[in-house]
Amino acid sequence: MSTEPPETAEDAEEPGTSAEGAQVSEAEAELAAQRVERERIERRKAERQGPIEAGGKLSGTAADLLAAVRAVESGEKPAATVFAEAEPAPRRPAPEPVRRVPSVAPGPLVPAAGAVEDVRAVLVQGGAPEGIAVQAAGVFGDGGADVLRTDPWQLLRVPGVRPEQADGFARALLGAEAGPDDERRGRAVTVWLLEQAALAGHTALEMSALVAALGRQGVPEPEETVQNAVSEGDVLVFQDAVGEAGGAGEDEERPVRVLVGLERCALAEESLADGLARLVNSVTGQDGAGEEWERAAASAEGSAGELIRAVAGHGLVLHTGGEASLAEPAALVSAARELGLRVWAAAHGPVGRSRFAGLVGGAGVATVAGLLSGAEGPGRDADGALEVDLLVVLDAPQLDVETAALVTESLPDGARLVLAGDPGVLWSVGPGRVFADLLAARVCPQIASRRPDPGPLGELVSGIGVGELNQVAAPGKEVVIVPVRDAGEAVHRTVQLVVDSVPRAIGVPVEETQVITPGHGGAVGTRALNAALKERLNPGPGRFGGFDPGDRVAYSPAPGRALPGRVVRADGEGLHLECGGEEVVVPRERVESSVRHGWALTAHQAVGCRWPAVVVVLPGDAAQALSRPWVYTAFSRADRHLSVVHGVEQALPRAVAEVAAKPRTTRLPVLLAPQVPVAEG
């Protein structure tokens, strides 16, 4: 089976944002909010350093830095002799962010028909598929045709296009002028490589890694290419000190690492660091309600009391634990409400929202996307800040840097933020590892739940979390292993489990059983399994983009988000879905890119959801895709029963014991260090 690595954006559909029409959907509003944020970052950058003219040369400190980068990478000088260590910056409160006044979000940006046709003509001339004309026109705007004629390698900005395809397009348009040493090609490939790195979770790449990747793409002078991309303002370069400030003597140089990143990732990470520092420094605990907080903590049980005490005196608190530990944030929310505070909680998706709402009485729970877009939540004040005193964000490992920056910037001074989640699950689909970085940075209190998930499933998942795949007693058939020899048998046994065995032996109906497999493609990927399950459970002609009423689906309104749902009907408006109790209409032209069948999902699509029964499928050729976080995530989606269709033999225990999360290059700890002191304990 052709599987996709669990740390990549395996389930991010392009672009899959919203339904057209007069009513603004949650996804449209979320994307509009992100567009406003990008504009704010652009203004901030312009105010701070001013634009670099295209084709111009850097001067002053920037030029010195670029020269130093080249010297380090070429080996002429060690980094310690090139970059002089500056005095440690004094700790300071983060500046008050520029807030957005809430407004009605505009509809999706649709390129003009003339612009689409102009781009289509250029694509046809260059031998590119004309089917991407609408997408390309959306990327480049009204002048897209001129952009592509002037610089054909800009086609790499269209999602899904690879360098070899852009090279062929450039040769068709430019003829002999198109060569591997063209500066335009080098800059475009540099940006493309950083975009691919962002899809894999990195917010920046080390200079050496980027130079090596450019070499593999046939760029003749990769170091000069990076310098050129920086000069043109396509990418940003950083030098971050390595190690502790006190690790070297006064006369010794601290080593540094040189990083290159996309502007949107770099500035979002900087904005996130500023927002977190502001929260940490704006709450002192002296709010006149100390006795009330203490009484609330004393009445709570175990680590729930510890969580309440931590929140009483700190603006940022981390809470870790499995599914059972949700009772502790729920106790915090209830206690804060009794103190008269404005409290909201936000989950990754509608399923998580519903589960937590059941613990806190239903009110005051939203999804993160709905909270940011204004479709859910308390609303915003005149300064654009959320009207909350305490915000609890569940499923915190799913926050990428851009979403996390929007969350922190939306909170008013003096508000408290609790990030709660299970550190064992897969990280976010988008760039960054915010929750893991904060746990490692130790800049705020961390409360680890002592409430384990119950039963054989809880025992199994807890062991996986520490690298042990244990055999557990399952008298009630809570865990069943189904060995298979090949892909065909894996598909057959999976269908048999879902349709017959689990409903009959466990008592869980088909509608409440979820299949999870490592990837979309291959003989036992989601596509193959969904086709087999549809044939048994809801056969039909698939007259609307392959879908029929009653089909189980996964809808991706934006990259990295998957909403489980069901097809209700199809008409001229589009495909009508029911997702988490809400109706969603997907226009006909968006169906192919944003809707998949959903009887079988990948682990990334399943994050934030749980089902009474789960069937995890591990065919023999999935071994390379397995890691401890993947197995932990997949197995922990089950509430009552877990069946494992097992064909990977010893690769499964080896992955649990030895294959940790793939490392991601991020800058958040470095950005936080001068602003926030390390928390004690």
JSON list of N, CA and C in Angstrom, two decimals, residues 295-359:
[
{"chain": "A", "resi": 295, "resn": "ARG", "atom": "N", "xyz": [-10.97, 27.88, 47.68]},
{"chain": "A", "resi": 295, "resn": "ARG", "atom": "CA", "xyz": [-12.10, 27.05, 48.08]},
{"chain": "A", "resi": 295, "resn": "ARG", "atom": "C", "xyz": [-12.53, 26.13, 46.94]},
{"chain": "A", "resi": 296, "resn": "ALA", "atom": "N", "xyz": [-12.51, 26.66, 45.71]},
{"chain": "A", "resi": 296, "resn": "ALA", "atom": "CA", "xyz": [-12.88, 25.84, 44.57]},
{"chain": "A", "resi": 296, "resn": "ALA", "atom": "C", "xyz": [-11.87, 24.70, 44.37]},
{"chain": "A", "resi": 297, "resn": "ALA", "atom": "N", "xyz": [-10.58, 25.00, 44.55]},
{"chain": "A", "resi": 297, "resn": "ALA", "atom": "CA", "xyz": [-9.55, 23.98, 44.39]},
{"chain": "A", "resi": 297, "resn": "ALA", "atom": "C", "xyz": [-9.68, 22.91, 45.47]},
{"chain": "A", "resi": 298, "resn": "ALA", "atom": "N", "xyz": [-9.98, 23.33, 46.70]},
{"chain": "A", "resi": 298, "resn": "ALA", "atom": "CA", "xyz": [-10.09, 22.39, 47.81]},
{"chain": "A", "resi": 298, "resn": "ALA", "atom": "C", "xyz": [-11.26, 21.43, 47.62]},
{"chain": "A", "resi": 299, "resn": "SER", "atom": "N", "xyz": [-12.31, 21.89, 46.97]},
{"chain": "A", "resi": 299, "resn": "SER", "atom": "CA", "xyz": [-13.48, 21.04, 46.78]},
{"chain": "A", "resi": 299, "resn": "SER", "atom": "C", "xyz": [-13.33, 20.10, 45.59]},
{"chain": "A", "resi": 300, "resn": "ALA", "atom": "N", "xyz": [-12.31, 20.32, 44.75]},
{"chain": "A", "resi": 300, "resn": "ALA", "atom": "CA", "xyz": [-12.08, 19.45, 43.59]},
{"chain": "A", "resi": 300, "resn": "ALA", "atom": "C", "xyz": [-11.22, 18.26, 44.00]},
{"chain": "A", "resi": 301, "resn": "GLU", "atom": "N", "xyz": [-11.19, 17.25, 43.15]},
{"chain": "A", "resi": 301, "resn": "GLU", "atom": "CA", "xyz": [-10.45, 16.03, 43.47]},
{"chain": "A", "resi": 301, "resn": "GLU", "atom": "C", "xyz": [-9.11, 16.00, 42.76]},
{"chain": "A", "resi": 302, "resn": "GLY", "atom": "N", "xyz": [-8.06, 15.57, 43.48]},
{"chain": "A", "resi": 302, "resn": "GLY", "atom": "CA", "xyz": [-6.77, 15.27, 42.89]},
{"chain": "A", "resi": 302, "resn": "GLY", "atom": "C", "xyz": [-6.20, 16.37, 42.03]},
{"chain": "A", "resi": 303, "resn": "SER", "atom": "N", "xyz": [-5.78, 15.99, 40.81]},
{"chain": "A", "resi": 303, "resn": "SER", "atom": "CA", "xyz": [-5.11, 16.94, 39.93]},
{"chain": "A", "resi": 303, "resn": "SER", "atom": "C", "xyz": [-6.06, 18.00, 39.39]},
{"chain": "A", "resi": 304, "resn": "ALA", "atom": "N", "xyz": [-7.39, 17.81, 39.53]},
{"chain": "A", "resi": 304, "resn": "ALA", "atom": "CA", "xyz": [-8.32, 18.89, 39.17]},
{"chain": "A", "resi": 304, "resn": "ALA", "atom": "C", "xyz": [-8.12, 20.08, 40.09]},
{"chain": "A", "resi": 305, "resn": "GLY", "atom": "N", "xyz": [-7.88, 19.83, 41.38]},
{"chain": "A", "resi": 305, "resn": "GLY", "atom": "CA", "xyz": [-7.58, 20.91, 42.31]},
{"chain": "A", "resi": 305, "resn": "GLY", "atom": "C", "xyz": [-6.28, 21.60, 41.98]},
{"chain": "A", "resi": 306, "resn": "GLU", "atom": "N", "xyz": [-5.27, 20.82, 41.56]},
{"chain": "A", "resi": 306, "resn": "GLU", "atom": "CA", "xyz": [-4.00, 21.42, 41.16]},
{"chain": "A", "resi": 306, "resn": "GLU", "atom": "C", "xyz": [-4.18, 22.32, 39.95]},
{"chain": "A", "resi": 307, "resn": "LEU", "atom": "N", "xyz": [-5.02, 21.89, 39.02]},
{"chain": "A", "resi": 307, "resn": "LEU", "atom": "CA", "xyz": [-5.27, 22.69, 37.83]},
{"chain": "A", "resi": 307, "resn": "LEU", "atom": "C", "xyz": [-5.94, 24.01, 38.20]},
{"chain": "A", "resi": 308, "resn": "ILE", "atom": "N", "xyz": [-6.91, 23.96, 39.08]},
{"chain": "A", "resi": 308, "resn": "ILE", "atom": "CA", "xyz": [-7.61, 25.19, 39.49]},
{"chain": "A", "resi": 308, "resn": "ILE", "atom": "C", "xyz": [-6.66, 26.14, 40.19]},
{"chain": "A", "resi": 309, "resn": "ARG", "atom": "N", "xyz": [-5.80, 25.62, 41.08]},
{"chain": "A", "resi": 309, "resn": "ARG", "atom": "CA", "xyz": [-4.82, 26.49, 41.77]},
{"chain": "A", "resi": 309, "resn": "ARG", "atom": "C", "xyz": [-3.85, 27.12, 40.77]},
{"chain": "A", "resi": 310, "resn": "ALA", "atom": "N", "xyz": [-3.41, 26.35, 39.79]},
{"chain": "A", "resi": 310, "resn": "ALA", "atom": "CA", "xyz": [-2.47, 26.90, 38.80]},
{"chain": "A", "resi": 310, "resn": "ALA", "atom": "C", "xyz": [-3.12, 28.02, 38.00]},
{"chain": "A", "resi": 311, "resn": "VAL", "atom": "N", "xyz": [-4.36, 27.83, 37.60]},
{"chain": "A", "resi": 311, "resn": "VAL", "atom": "CA", "xyz": [-5.05, 28.84, 36.81]},
{"chain": "A", "resi": 311, "resn": "VAL", "atom": "C", "xyz": [-5.33, 30.08, 37.64]},
{"chain": "A", "resi": 312, "resn": "ALA", "atom": "N", "xyz": [-5.52, 29.92, 38.94]},
{"chain": "A", "resi": 312, "resn": "ALA", "atom": "CA", "xyz": [-5.79, 31.07, 39.81]},
{"chain": "A", "resi": 312, "resn": "ALA", "atom": "C", "xyz": [-4.67, 32.10, 39.75]},
{"chain": "A", "resi": 313, "resn": "GLY", "atom": "N", "xyz": [-3.44, 31.64, 39.60]},
{"chain": "A", "resi": 313, "resn": "GLY", "atom": "CA", "xyz": [-2.32, 32.57, 39.68]},
{"chain": "A", "resi": 313, "resn": "GLY", "atom": "C", "xyz": [-1.52, 32.76, 38.42]},
{"chain": "A", "resi": 314, "resn": "HIS", "atom": "N", "xyz": [-1.96, 32.20, 37.29]},
{"chain": "A", "resi": 314, "resn": "HIS", "atom": "CA", "xyz": [-1.16, 32.26, 36.08]},
{"chain": "A", "resi": 314, "resn": "HIS", "atom": "C", "xyz": [-2.03, 32.50, 34.86]},
{"chain": "A", "resi": 315, "resn": "GLY", "atom": "N", "xyz": [-1.48, 33.21, 33.90]},
{"chain": "A", "resi": 315, "resn": "GLY", "atom": "CA", "xyz": [-2.22, 33.51, 32.68]},
{"chain": "A", "resi": 315, "resn": "GLY", "atom": "C", "xyz": [-2.15, 32.41, 31.64]},
{"chain": "A", "resi": 316, "resn": "LEU", "atom": "N", "xyz": [-1.18, 31.50, 31.76]},
{"chain": "A", "resi": 316, "resn": "LEU", "atom": "CA", "xyz": [-1.04, 30.39, 30.82]},
{"chain": "A", "resi": 316, "resn": "LEU", "atom": "C", "xyz": [-0.73, 29.13, 31.60]},
{"chain": "A", "resi": 317, "resn": "VAL", "atom": "N", "xyz": [-1.52, 28.08, 31.36]},
{"chain": "A", "resi": 317, "resn": "VAL", "atom": "CA", "xyz": [-1.35, 26.81, 32.05]},
{"chain": "A", "resi": 317, "resn": "VAL", "atom": "C", "xyz": [-1.51, 25.69, 31.03]},
{"chain": "A", "resi": 318, "resn": "LEU", "atom": "N", "xyz": [-0.66, 24.65, 31.12]},
{"chain": "A", "resi": 318, "resn": "LEU", "atom": "CA", "xyz": [-0.76, 23.47, 30.27]},
{"chain": "A", "resi": 318, "resn": "LEU", "atom": "C", "xyz": [-1.31, 22.31, 31.09]},
{"chain": "A", "resi": 319, "resn": "HIS", "atom": "N", "xyz": [-2.20, 21.54, 30.49]},
{"chain": "A", "resi": 319, "resn": "HIS", "atom": "CA", "xyz": [-2.78, 20.38, 31.15]},
{"chain": "A", "resi": 319, "resn": "HIS", "atom": "C", "xyz": [-2.64, 19.19, 30.22]},
{"chain": "A", "resi": 320, "resn": "THR", "atom": "N", "xyz": [-2.11, 18.07, 30.72]},
{"chain": "A", "resi": 320, "resn": "THR", "atom": "CA", "xyz": [-1.88, 16.89, 29.90]},
{"chain": "A", "resi": 320, "resn": "THR", "atom": "C", "xyz": [-2.63, 15.70, 30.47]},
{"chain": "A", "resi": 321, "resn": "GLY", "atom": "N", "xyz": [-3.11, 14.86, 29.57]},
{"chain": "A", "resi": 321, "resn": "GLY", "atom": "CA", "xyz": [-3.82, 13.65, 29.99]},
{"chain": "A", "resi": 321, "resn": "GLY", "atom": "C", "xyz": [-4.62, 13.08, 28.85]},
{"chain": "A", "resi": 322, "resn": "GLY", "atom": "N", "xyz": [-5.17, 11.87, 29.08]},
{"chain": "A", "resi": 322, "resn": "GLY", "atom": "CA", "xyz": [-5.98, 11.20, 28.08]},
{"chain": "A", "resi": 322, "resn": "GLY", "atom": "C", "xyz": [-7.43, 11.61, 28.14]},
{"chain": "A", "resi": 323, "resn": "GLU", "atom": "N", "xyz": [-8.29, 10.75, 27.59]},
{"chain": "A", "resi": 323, "resn": "GLU", "atom": "CA", "xyz": [-9.71, 11.07, 27.49]},
{"chain": "A", "resi": 323, "resn": "GLU", "atom": "C", "xyz": [-10.34, 11.26, 28.86]},
{"chain": "A", "resi": 324, "resn": "ALA", "atom": "N", "xyz": [-9.98, 10.41, 29.83]},
{"chain": "A", "resi": 324, "resn": "ALA", "atom": "CA", "xyz": [-10.58, 10.51, 31.16]},
{"chain": "A", "resi": 324, "resn": "ALA", "atom": "C", "xyz": [-10.22, 11.81, 31.84]},
{"chain": "A", "resi": 325, "resn": "SER", "atom": "N", "xyz": [-9.07, 12.37, 31.49]},
{"chain": "A", "resi": 325, "resn": "SER", "atom": "CA", "xyz": [-8.62, 13.60, 32.16]},
{"chain": "A", "resi": 325, "resn": "SER", "atom": "C", "xyz": [-9.45, 14.81, 31.77]},
{"chain": "A", "resi": 326, "resn": "LEU", "atom": "N", "xyz": [-10.34, 14.70, 30.78]},
{"chain": "A", "resi": 326, "resn": "LEU", "atom": "CA", "xyz": [-11.21, 15.83, 30.42]},
{"chain": "A", "resi": 326, "resn": "LEU", "atom": "C", "xyz": [-12.08, 16.25, 31.59]},
{"chain": "A", "resi": 327, "resn": "ALA", "atom": "N", "xyz": [-12.27, 15.36, 32.55]},
{"chain": "A", "resi": 327, "resn": "ALA", "atom": "CA", "xyz": [-13.05, 15.72, 33.74]},
{"chain": "A", "resi": 327, "resn": "ALA", "atom": "C", "xyz": [-12.40, 16.87, 34.50]},
{"chain": "A", "resi": 328, "resn": "GLU", "atom": "N", "xyz": [-11.09, 17.02, 34.38]},
{"chain": "A", "resi": 328, "resn": "GLU", "atom": "CA", "xyz": [-10.40, 18.07, 35.14]},
{"chain": "A", "resi": 328, "resn": "GLU", "atom": "C", "xyz": [-10.59, 19.45, 34.52]},
{"chain": "A", "resi": 329, "resn": "PRO", "atom": "N", "xyz": [-10.40, 19.65, 33.20]},
{"chain": "A", "resi": 329, "resn": "PRO", "atom": "CA", "xyz": [-10.80, 20.93, 32.61]},
{"chain": "A", "resi": 329, "resn": "PRO", "atom": "C", "xyz": [-12.28, 21.22, 32.81]},
{"chain": "A", "resi": 330, "resn": "ALA", "atom": "N", "xyz": [-13.11, 20.17, 32.81]},
{"chain": "A", "resi": 330, "resn": "ALA", "atom": "CA", "xyz": [-14.54, 20.39, 33.06]},
{"chain": "A", "resi": 330, "resn": "ALA", "atom": "C", "xyz": [-14.76, 20.93, 34.47]},
{"chain": "A", "resi": 331, "resn": "ALA", "atom": "N", "xyz": [-14.03, 20.39, 35.45]},
{"chain": "A", "resi": 331, "resn": "ALA", "atom": "CA", "xyz": [-14.15, 20.90, 36.82]},
{"chain": "A", "resi": 331, "resn": "ALA", "atom": "C", "xyz": [-13.67, 22.34, 36.90]},
{"chain": "A", "resi": 332, "resn": "LEU", "atom": "N", "xyz": [-12.61, 22.67, 36.17]},
{"chain": "A", "resi": 332, "resn": "LEU", "atom": "CA", "xyz": [-12.11, 24.05, 36.13]},
{"chain": "A", "resi": 332, "resn": "LEU", "atom": "C", "xyz": [-13.16, 24.99, 35.56]},
{"chain": "A", "resi": 333, "resn": "VAL", "atom": "N", "xyz": [-13.77, 24.60, 34.43]},
{"chain": "A", "resi": 333, "resn": "VAL", "atom": "CA", "xyz": [-14.78, 25.44, 33.80]},
{"chain": "A", "resi": 333, "resn": "VAL", "atom": "C", "xyz": [-15.95, 25.68, 34.76]},
{"chain": "A", "resi": 334, "resn": "SER", "atom": "N", "xyz": [-16.40, 24.64, 35.44]},
{"chain": "A", "resi": 334, "resn": "SER", "atom": "CA", "xyz": [-17.52, 24.79, 36.37]},
{"chain": "A", "resi": 334, "resn": "SER", "atom": "C", "xyz": [-17.15, 25.69, 37.54]},
{"chain": "A", "resi": 335, "resn": "ALA", "atom": "N", "xyz": [-15.93, 25.52, 38.07]},
{"chain": "A", "resi": 335, "resn": "ALA", "atom": "CA", "xyz": [-15.50, 26.36, 39.20]},
{"chain": "A", "resi": 335, "resn": "ALA", "atom": "C", "xyz": [-15.38, 27.82, 38.79]},
{"chain": "A", "resi": 336, "resn": "ALA", "atom": "N", "xyz": [-14.83, 28.08, 37.61]},
{"chain": "A", "resi": 336, "resn": "ALA", "atom": "CA", "xyz": [-14.68, 29.47, 37.15]},
{"chain": "A", "resi": 336, "resn": "ALA", "atom": "C", "xyz": [-16.04, 30.12, 36.92]},
{"chain": "A", "resi": 337, "resn": "ARG", "atom": "N", "xyz": [-16.99, 29.35, 36.44]},
{"chain": "A", "resi": 337, "resn": "ARG", "atom": "CA", "xyz": [-18.32, 29.91, 36.26]},
{"chain": "A", "resi": 337, "resn": "ARG", "atom": "C", "xyz": [-18.94, 30.31, 37.60]},
{"chain": "A", "resi": 338, "resn": "GLU", "atom": "N", "xyz": [-18.74, 29.47, 38.60]},
{"chain": "A", "resi": 338, "resn": "GLU", "atom": "CA", "xyz": [-19.27, 29.79, 39.93]},
{"chain": "A", "resi": 338, "resn": "GLU", "atom": "C", "xyz": [-18.63, 31.04, 40.51]},
{"chain": "A", "resi": 339, "resn": "LEU", "atom": "N", "xyz": [-17.39, 31.34, 40.07]},
{"chain": "A", "resi": 339, "resn": "LEU", "atom": "CA", "xyz": [-16.73, 32.56, 40.52]},
{"chain": "A", "resi": 339, "resn": "LEU", "atom": "C", "xyz": [-17.19, 33.78, 39.73]},
{"chain": "A", "resi": 340, "resn": "GLY", "atom": "N", "xyz": [-18.06, 33.58, 38.77]},
{"chain": "A", "resi": 340, "resn": "GLY", "atom": "CA", "xyz": [-18.58, 34.70, 37.99]},
{"chain": "A", "resi": 340, "resn": "GLY", "atom": "C", "xyz": [-17.75, 35.09, 36.80]},
{"chain": "A", "resi": 341, "resn": "LEU", "atom": "N", "xyz": [-16.80, 34.24, 36.41]},
{"chain": "A", "resi": 341, "resn": "LEU", "atom": "CA", "xyz": [-15.94, 34.55, 35.27]},
{"chain": "A", "resi": 341, "resn": "LEU", "atom": "C", "xyz": [-16.63, 34.18, 33.95]},
{"chain": "A", "resi": 342, "resn": "ARG", "atom": "N", "xyz": [-16.25, 34.87, 32.91]},
{"chain": "A", "resi": 342, "resn": "ARG", "atom": "CA", "xyz": [-16.72, 34.54, 31.57]},
{"chain": "A", "resi": 342, "resn": "ARG", "atom": "C", "xyz": [-15.80, 33.43, 31.02]},
{"chain": "A", "resi": 343, "resn": "VAL", "atom": "N", "xyz": [-16.36, 32.24, 30.85]},
{"chain": "A", "resi": 343, "resn": "VAL", "atom": "CA", "xyz": [-15.56, 31.06, 30.53]},
{"chain": "A", "resi": 343, "resn": "VAL", "atom": "C", "xyz": [-16.07, 30.42, 29.25]},
{"chain": "A", "resi": 344, "resn": "TRP", "atom": "N", "xyz": [-15.13, 30.06, 28.37]},
{"chain": "A", "resi": 344, "resn": "TRP", "atom": "CA", "xyz": [-15.45, 29.28, 27.18]},
{"chain": "A", "resi": 344, "resn": "TRP", "atom": "C", "xyz": [-14.40, 28.20, 27.00]},
{"chain": "A", "resi": 345, "resn": "ALA", "atom": "N", "xyz": [-14.84, 27.09, 26.41]},
{"chain": "A", "resi": 345, "resn": "ALA", "atom": "CA", "xyz": [-13.93, 26.01, 26.02]},
{"chain": "A", "resi": 345, "resn": "ALA", "atom": "C", "xyz": [-14.06, 25.81, 24.52]},
{"chain": "A", "resi": 346, "resn": "ALA", "atom": "N", "xyz": [-12.95, 25.39, 23.89]},
{"chain": "A", "resi": 346, "resn": "ALA", "atom": "CA", "xyz": [-12.95, 25.17, 22.44]},
{"chain": "A", "resi": 346, "resn": "ALA", "atom": "C", "xyz": [-12.25, 23.85, 22.13]},
{"chain": "A", "resi": 347, "resn": "ALA", "atom": "N", "xyz": [-12.90, 23.00, 21.32]},
{"chain": "A", "resi": 347, "resn": "ALA", "atom": "CA", "xyz": [-12.36, 21.71, 20.92]},
{"chain": "A", "resi": 347, "resn": "ALA", "atom": "C", "xyz": [-11.95, 21.75, 19.46]},
{"chain": "A", "resi": 348, "resn": "HIS", "atom": "N", "xyz": [-11.25, 20.70, 19.02]},
{"chain": "A", "resi": 348, "resn": "HIS", "atom": "CA", "xyz": [-10.74, 20.65, 17.65]},
{"chain": "A", "resi": 348, "resn": "HIS", "atom": "C", "xyz": [-11.86, 20.55, 16.63]},
{"chain": "A", "resi": 349, "resn": "GLY", "atom": "N", "xyz": [-12.91, 19.81, 16.95]},
{"chain": "A", "resi": 349, "resn": "GLY", "atom": "CA", "xyz": [-14.00, 19.62, 16.00]},
{"chain": "A", "resi": 349, "resn": "GLY", "atom": "C", "xyz": [-15.33, 19.41, 16.69]},
{"chain": "A", "resi": 350, "resn": "PRO", "atom": "N", "xyz": [-16.41, 19.22, 15.91]},
{"chain": "A", "resi": 350, "resn": "PRO", "atom": "CA", "xyz": [-17.74, 19.09, 16.50]},
{"chain": "A", "resi": 350, "resn": "PRO", "atom": "C", "xyz": [-17.89, 17.90, 17.43]},
{"chain": "A", "resi": 351, "resn": "VAL", "atom": "N", "xyz": [-17.21, 16.77, 17.13]},
{"chain": "A", "resi": 351, "resn": "VAL", "atom": "CA", "xyz": [-17.32, 15.60, 18.00]},
{"chain": "A", "resi": 351, "resn": "VAL", "atom": "C", "xyz": [-16.74, 15.90, 19.38]},
{"chain": "A", "resi": 352, "resn": "GLY", "atom": "N", "xyz": [-15.54, 16.50, 19.40]},
{"chain": "A", "resi": 352, "resn": "GLY", "atom": "CA", "xyz": [-14.94, 16.88, 20.68]},
{"chain": "A", "resi": 352, "resn": "GLY", "atom": "C", "xyz": [-15.76, 17.92, 21.41]},
{"chain": "A", "resi": 353, "resn": "ARG", "atom": "N", "xyz": [-16.35, 18.84, 20.66]},
{"chain": "A", "resi": 353, "resn": "ARG", "atom": "CA", "xyz": [-17.22, 19.85, 21.28]},
{"chain": "A", "resi": 353, "resn": "ARG", "atom": "C", "xyz": [-18.41, 19.20, 21.99]},
{"chain": "A", "resi": 354, "resn": "SER", "atom": "N", "xyz": [-19.04, 18.24, 21.32]},
{"chain": "A", "resi": 354, "resn": "SER", "atom": "CA", "xyz": [-20.20, 17.57, 21.91]},
{"chain": "A", "resi": 354, "resn": "SER", "atom": "C", "xyz": [-19.82, 16.77, 23.14]},
{"chain": "A", "resi": 355, "resn": "ARG", "atom": "N", "xyz": [-18.68, 16.09, 23.10]},
{"chain": "A", "resi": 355, "resn": "ARG", "atom": "CA", "xyz": [-18.26, 15.27, 24.25]},
{"chain": "A", "resi": 355, "resn": "ARG", "atom": "C", "xyz": [-17.97, 16.15, 25.46]},
{"chain": "A", "resi": 356, "resn": "PHE", "atom": "N", "xyz": [-17.30, 17.28, 25.25]},
{"chain": "A", "resi": 356, "resn": "PHE", "atom": "CA", "xyz": [-16.98, 18.14, 26.39]},
{"chain": "A", "resi": 356, "resn": "PHE", "atom": "C", "xyz": [-18.23, 18.86, 26.88]},
{"chain": "A", "resi": 357, "resn": "ALA", "atom": "N", "xyz": [-19.12, 19.22, 25.97]},
{"chain": "A", "resi": 357, "resn": "ALA", "atom": "CA", "xyz": [-20.36, 19.88, 26.38]},
{"chain": "A", "resi": 357, "resn": "ALA", "atom": "C", "xyz": [-21.15, 18.99, 27.32]},
{"chain": "A", "resi": 358, "resn": "GLY", "atom": "N", "xyz": [-21.08, 17.67, 27.11]},
{"chain": "A", "resi": 358, "resn": "GLY", "atom": "CA", "xyz": [-21.76, 16.76, 28.01]},
{"chain": "A", "resi": 358, "resn": "GLY", "atom": "C", "xyz": [-21.20, 16.77, 29.41]},
{"chain": "A", "resi": 359, "resn": "LEU", "atom": "N", "xyz": [-19.94, 17.19, 29.57]},
{"chain": "A", "resi": 359, "resn": "LEU", "atom": "CA", "xyz": [-19.31, 17.23, 30.89]},
{"chain": "A", "resi": 359, "resn": "LEU", "atom": "C", "xyz": [-19.57, 18.53, 31.63]}
]
